[in-house]
Amino acid sequence: MVAAAIAATVALPLVVVFASWRHPAVEVWSHLWRTQLLELLVNTLLLAGGVGAGTLALGAGLAWLVVAYEFPGRRLFEWALILPLAMPAYVIGFAFLALFDFAGPLQTALRRVGGAGVTLPELRSGGGVVAMMTLVFYPYVYVLARVAFREHGRAALEVARSLGHSPRRAFVTVILPLARPSLVAGTALAMMEALADFGTVSIFGYRTLTEAVYRVWTGMFDRVAATQVASVLVLLVFAVLALEGALRGRRRFTLGGRATPLPRVVLTGARAAWAAAACGAVLLLAFVLPVVELVVWARQAPAGQLAVRGFGGLVASTFLLAAASALLVATLALVLAYARRLRPSRTAGIAVQFSSMGYALPGAVIAVGVLGPVAWVDHALAALTHGVLGSPLGLVLTGSAAAVLFAYVVRFLAVGYQATEAALGRIPPSLDEAARSLGVTMRGALRRVHLPLMRGGILSALVLIWVETIKELPATLLLRPFGLKTLAIEVWERTSESLWAEAALPALAIVGVGLVPLLLGSRIDGGRH
Amino acid sequence: MMLLLLLATLAGVAGLPATAAADEVVIYSARHYGQEPAFEAFTKATGIQIKMLNGDAGQIFERLKAEGDKTPADLLLTVDAGNLWNAARAGLLAPVSSAELARNIPAHLRDPEDRWFGLTLRARTIVYNPKKVTPAELSTYEALGDPKWKSRLCLRTSSYIYNQSMLATFIRRHGEPRTEEIVRGWVANQPTLINGDTKILESIAAGQCDVGLTNSYYLARILKKEPGAPLALFWANQQTTGTHVNVSGAGVTAHAKNRANAVKLLEFLSGLPAQQMFADTSLEFPANPRAEVNAIVKAWGPFKQDELNVAAAGEFQAAATRLADRVGYK
């Protein structure tokens, strides 16, 4: 019951989005069809596919490397490889353009040495966008895969070894399939985030459905048509997830026994150097370079920027919102995932899946979807109080922190749910049955059996939602009360005016605030071993 | 434990916003830069506090709409005449009849029905690299379609609102067929599409392209930092229609609770002291022709602006976006 109520409330903004189809914008659609729809679809699919493949390969590969092997710097890389997640995609995009563009320092130097004809491949292309997003979204896969590899690792490896498999074969034939739910969850998150992205595709001039959403909205002043275009994104993601579900079928991916850490294979010589170099290269591109560029910009900013009024307040409110969002979303996700485990029905599964689709929608669309029901409640309340008390109530929810948090739930439930469900799925149902047969209640089983086993998964969920919230812009911007401002808004106010030097400091602060749970998480997590 | 933590942070979040003030004016703003000094001067002169909420134009309209008669906003401030036109069309703004505003703001920079007023002016014109191009080679927007500019032109994408507004005024001025011809000329020259006026200027300075179209204040900002940058401004269409201009401006909301204060602020912002501050902070042109422009901007000399009412930017925006799609201007 509780779960159903949560799912229904969270699905409300999505229903609003689909309700835009009451008046199909035939004219806009036929215009799009005649001019660009095919290109938009192809570009969107290429983007999602490219980011999906890229993040899966990079995330799973790096996770396996740090879980199964020992090499110089491994302990540092293990947590540092999560860092790129704290980097908003459009910030890394802009930093790369600044560094590698025609007018950037590298190409300028190349021309000086090699003559006017020397150029690098154009970053403003499909490949460039995929590369940018892969670099900052792979940690979704990495975080979830690492937990899965670690928890399954040893038992799986022993099984495989006993069958006479080499470690590499064991990875491919046993461990990868076992980690499938986690890999799928991470990849799905990365793809949804790529689909919903507007900032990066806009800077790179790459036309996707999401870019078209804004084009129709602001260029044709037609928000209804724009919302309809956005709803196509939800259908795309729904189709992909349904396909995966069908392929996965009824197979379950659990393993008995207590999770024991994998004995690491110690790499030496060239192989150790390669492993360290691979981790180092990713970290350099996805984190170090953009941070250095931000520092360079920050130093160019007019003096006195460091003493921006209320900078501490900005950090504090960002921090507070992120903490509240992480705890709220993770709790709701856990309730939903557990309810689904207790009563596995197809309808419930689809309902929950649908309610978490907000993640695939451009943030501004979902923010307006939240605004509708929230304002409706306010107006209804006002009418009610006017009738009963004689004086109407003002706006209670619209422009309140509650509305902002509601929007976070709608946007990030997918993140919490995917991470939690993957963790829950690794616990064999036989444990539930054993607990029940010992007379433990449902809630007791959750507390005493599942939660301790899900520790890694829940921690990942908290970290991911935390970082997402810090980077969140459109919903916070639209629904916030007066006086509430986050670092992301501060960055946006400046970058929307092309003032990148002035935006660099708050952007660095975003990375800093994002680091907190990453460090904390790795600490708590590390303490277990 | 988790629940407790959650409750604690929720309580913290609920305590975040601070409200209440007696004599105030509340602004929803989609313009985020350069107005602060003028606002401070207003509060100093009148004692009226300014409360502002920044947002994205398209989204903040939705909030205003959803809040309806309960909105706390008294004034809507935004860039781009098309946005102002759209807000007026949606019934979000109420007319203001003020002799002072009529005197300060030229007729073509405000709504014919007085629901919004331009406050600052931005010219979108030709910028070139003086090492590669002489001013004699330049004349009009239309002439950038000349084959001699093949692969030498840098443009922003057509998703950019100032380009849409520019094309919209072209449609008003020349009609769709002629505008389509102009844009086809640009597209045939295979322009490098770069999203960011500052980026375009950097590309021109670095030699990636020789000419481009940008808003004047972006150039002014670069020249302020680097006076020697190889960038020069050319006033387009001086012998013909005049250079295209757009505004940032404001209007009083339909359900303003502090309407008198909002009107007072509008009038103040159109006056000489505030206009001077706008000119110096954001390096735009003041909408009030009696105010002085900043020295950097002054160096470009006086120019003839296109005196079509800027409302055309909104009226023909959708048509402009479709036109760009038709001719393959991405």
Coordinates of N, CA, C and O in Angstrom, one line a residue, chain B residues 208-263:
Chain B
Q208 N 40.5 30.8 -37.0 CA 39.7 29.7 -37.5 C 38.7 30.2 -38.6 O 38.4 29.6 -39.5
C209 N 38.2 31.4 -38.3 CA 37.3 32.0 -39.3 C 37.7 33.5 -39.3 O 38.4 34.0 -38.5
D210 N 37.2 34.2 -40.4 CA 37.5 35.6 -40.6 C 36.4 36.6 -40.1 O 36.7 37.7 -39.7
V211 N 35.2 36.2 -40.3 CA 34.1 37.0 -39.9 C 33.1 36.2 -39.1 O 33.0 35.0 -39.2
G212 N 32.2 36.9 -38.3 CA 31.2 36.3 -37.6 C 30.1 37.3 -37.1 O 30.3 38.5 -37.3
L213 N 29.1 36.8 -36.6 CA 28.0 37.6 -36.0 C 27.9 37.4 -34.5 O 27.7 36.3 -34.1
T214 N 28.1 38.5 -33.8 CA 28.0 38.3 -32.3 C 27.3 39.6 -31.7 O 27.2 40.6 -32.4
N215 N 26.9 39.4 -30.5 CA 26.4 40.6 -29.7 C 27.5 41.5 -29.3 O 28.6 41.0 -29.0
S216 N 27.3 42.8 -29.4 CA 28.4 43.8 -29.2 C 29.1 43.6 -27.9 O 30.3 43.8 -27.8
Y217 N 28.3 43.4 -26.8 CA 28.9 43.4 -25.5 C 30.0 42.3 -25.2 O 30.9 42.5 -24.4
Y218 N 29.8 41.2 -25.9 CA 30.8 40.1 -25.8 C 32.2 40.6 -26.3 O 33.2 40.4 -25.7
L219 N 32.1 41.4 -27.4 CA 33.3 41.9 -28.0 C 33.9 42.9 -27.0 O 35.1 43.0 -26.7
A220 N 33.0 43.8 -26.4 CA 33.5 44.8 -25.5 C 34.2 44.2 -24.3 O 35.2 44.7 -23.9
R221 N 33.6 43.1 -23.8 CA 34.3 42.4 -22.7 C 35.7 41.9 -23.0 O 36.6 42.1 -22.2
I222 N 35.8 41.3 -24.2 CA 37.1 40.8 -24.6 C 38.1 42.0 -24.7 O 39.2 42.0 -24.2
L223 N 37.7 43.1 -25.4 CA 38.5 44.2 -25.6 C 38.9 44.9 -24.3 O 40.0 45.5 -24.2
K224 N 38.0 44.8 -23.3 CA 38.3 45.4 -22.0 C 39.5 44.7 -21.4 O 40.4 45.3 -20.7
K225 N 39.5 43.3 -21.6 CA 40.6 42.5 -21.0 C 41.9 42.6 -21.8 O 42.9 42.7 -21.3
E226 N 41.7 42.5 -23.1 CA 42.8 42.5 -24.1 C 42.6 43.5 -25.2 O 42.1 43.2 -26.2
P227 N 43.0 44.7 -24.9 CA 42.7 45.8 -25.9 C 43.3 45.5 -27.3 O 42.9 46.0 -28.3
G228 N 44.4 44.7 -27.3 CA 45.1 44.5 -28.6 C 44.6 43.3 -29.4 O 45.2 43.0 -30.4
A229 N 43.5 42.6 -28.9 CA 43.0 41.4 -29.6 C 42.7 41.8 -31.1 O 42.1 42.8 -31.4
P230 N 43.0 40.9 -32.0 CA 42.8 41.2 -33.4 C 41.3 41.0 -33.8 O 40.9 40.1 -34.5
L231 N 40.5 41.9 -33.2 CA 39.0 41.8 -33.4 C 38.5 43.2 -33.7 O 38.9 44.1 -33.0
A232 N 37.7 43.4 -34.7 CA 37.1 44.7 -34.9 C 35.6 44.5 -35.2 O 35.2 43.5 -35.7
L233 N 34.9 45.6 -34.9 CA 33.4 45.6 -35.1 C 33.1 46.3 -36.4 O 33.7 47.4 -36.7
F234 N 32.1 45.8 -37.1 CA 31.6 46.5 -38.3 C 30.1 46.7 -38.1 O 29.4 45.7 -37.9
W235 N 29.6 47.9 -38.3 CA 28.2 48.1 -38.1 C 27.5 47.7 -39.4 O 27.7 48.3 -40.5
A236 N 26.7 46.6 -39.3 CA 26.0 46.1 -40.5 C 24.9 46.9 -41.0 O 24.2 47.6 -40.2
N237 N 24.7 46.9 -42.3 CA 23.5 47.5 -43.0 C 23.3 49.0 -42.7 O 22.2 49.5 -42.6
Q238 N 24.4 49.7 -42.6 CA 24.3 51.2 -42.3 C 23.6 51.9 -43.5 O 23.0 52.9 -43.3
Q239 N 23.9 51.5 -44.7 CA 23.3 52.2 -45.9 C 21.9 51.8 -46.1 O 21.2 52.3 -47.0
T240 N 21.5 50.7 -45.5 CA 20.1 50.2 -45.8 C 19.2 50.2 -44.5 O 18.8 51.3 -44.1
T241 N 19.0 49.0 -43.9 CA 18.0 48.9 -42.9 C 18.4 49.3 -41.5 O 17.6 49.5 -40.6
G242 N 19.7 49.4 -41.3 CA 20.3 49.6 -40.0 C 20.6 48.3 -39.3 O 20.1 47.2 -39.7
T243 N 21.5 48.3 -38.3 CA 21.9 47.1 -37.5 C 20.8 46.6 -36.7 O 20.1 47.3 -36.0
H244 N 20.7 45.2 -36.6 CA 19.7 44.6 -35.8 C 20.0 44.8 -34.3 O 21.1 44.5 -33.9
V245 N 19.0 45.2 -33.6 CA 19.1 45.3 -32.1 C 18.1 44.5 -31.4 O 17.0 44.2 -31.9
N246 N 18.4 44.1 -30.2 CA 17.5 43.4 -29.3 C 17.6 44.0 -28.0 O 18.5 44.9 -27.8
V247 N 16.7 43.7 -27.1 CA 16.7 44.4 -25.8 C 16.7 43.3 -24.7 O 16.4 42.2 -24.8
S248 N 17.1 43.8 -23.5 CA 16.7 43.1 -22.3 C 15.7 44.1 -21.6 O 15.9 45.3 -21.8
G249 N 14.7 43.6 -21.0 CA 13.7 44.6 -20.5 C 12.8 43.9 -19.4 O 13.1 42.8 -18.9
A250 N 11.8 44.7 -19.1 CA 11.0 44.2 -17.9 C 9.5 44.7 -18.1 O 9.2 45.6 -18.9
G251 N 8.6 44.0 -17.4 CA 7.2 44.4 -17.4 C 6.7 44.1 -16.0 O 7.1 43.2 -15.3
V252 N 5.6 44.8 -15.7 CA 5.0 44.6 -14.4 C 4.0 43.4 -14.5 O 3.3 43.3 -15.5
T253 N 4.0 42.5 -13.6 CA 3.2 41.3 -13.7 C 1.7 41.6 -13.6 O 1.3 42.6 -12.9
A254 N 0.9 40.7 -14.1 CA -0.6 41.0 -14.1 C -1.2 40.9 -12.7 O -2.2 41.6 -12.4
H255 N -0.5 40.2 -11.8 CA -1.1 40.0 -10.5 C -0.1 40.6 -9.4 O 0.0 40.1 -8.3
A256 N 0.6 41.7 -9.8 CA 1.6 42.3 -8.9 C 0.9 42.7 -7.6 O -0.1 43.3 -7.6
K257 N 1.6 42.4 -6.5 CA 1.0 42.8 -5.2 C 1.6 44.2 -4.8 O 1.0 44.9 -4.0
N258 N 2.8 44.5 -5.4 CA 3.4 45.8 -5.1 C 3.6 46.6 -6.4 O 4.7 46.9 -6.8
R259 N 2.4 46.8 -7.1 CA 2.5 47.4 -8.4 C 3.1 48.7 -8.4 O 4.0 49.0 -9.3
A260 N 2.8 49.6 -7.4 CA 3.3 50.9 -7.4 C 4.8 50.9 -7.3 O 5.5 51.6 -8.1
N261 N 5.3 50.0 -6.5 CA 6.8 49.9 -6.3 C 7.4 49.4 -7.6 O 8.5 49.8 -8.0
A262 N 6.8 48.5 -8.3 CA 7.3 47.9 -9.5 C 7.4 49.0 -10.6 O 8.4 49.0 -11.3
V263 N 6.4 49.8 -10.7 CA 6.4 50.9 -11.7 C 7.5 51.8 -11.3 O 8.3 52.3 -12.2

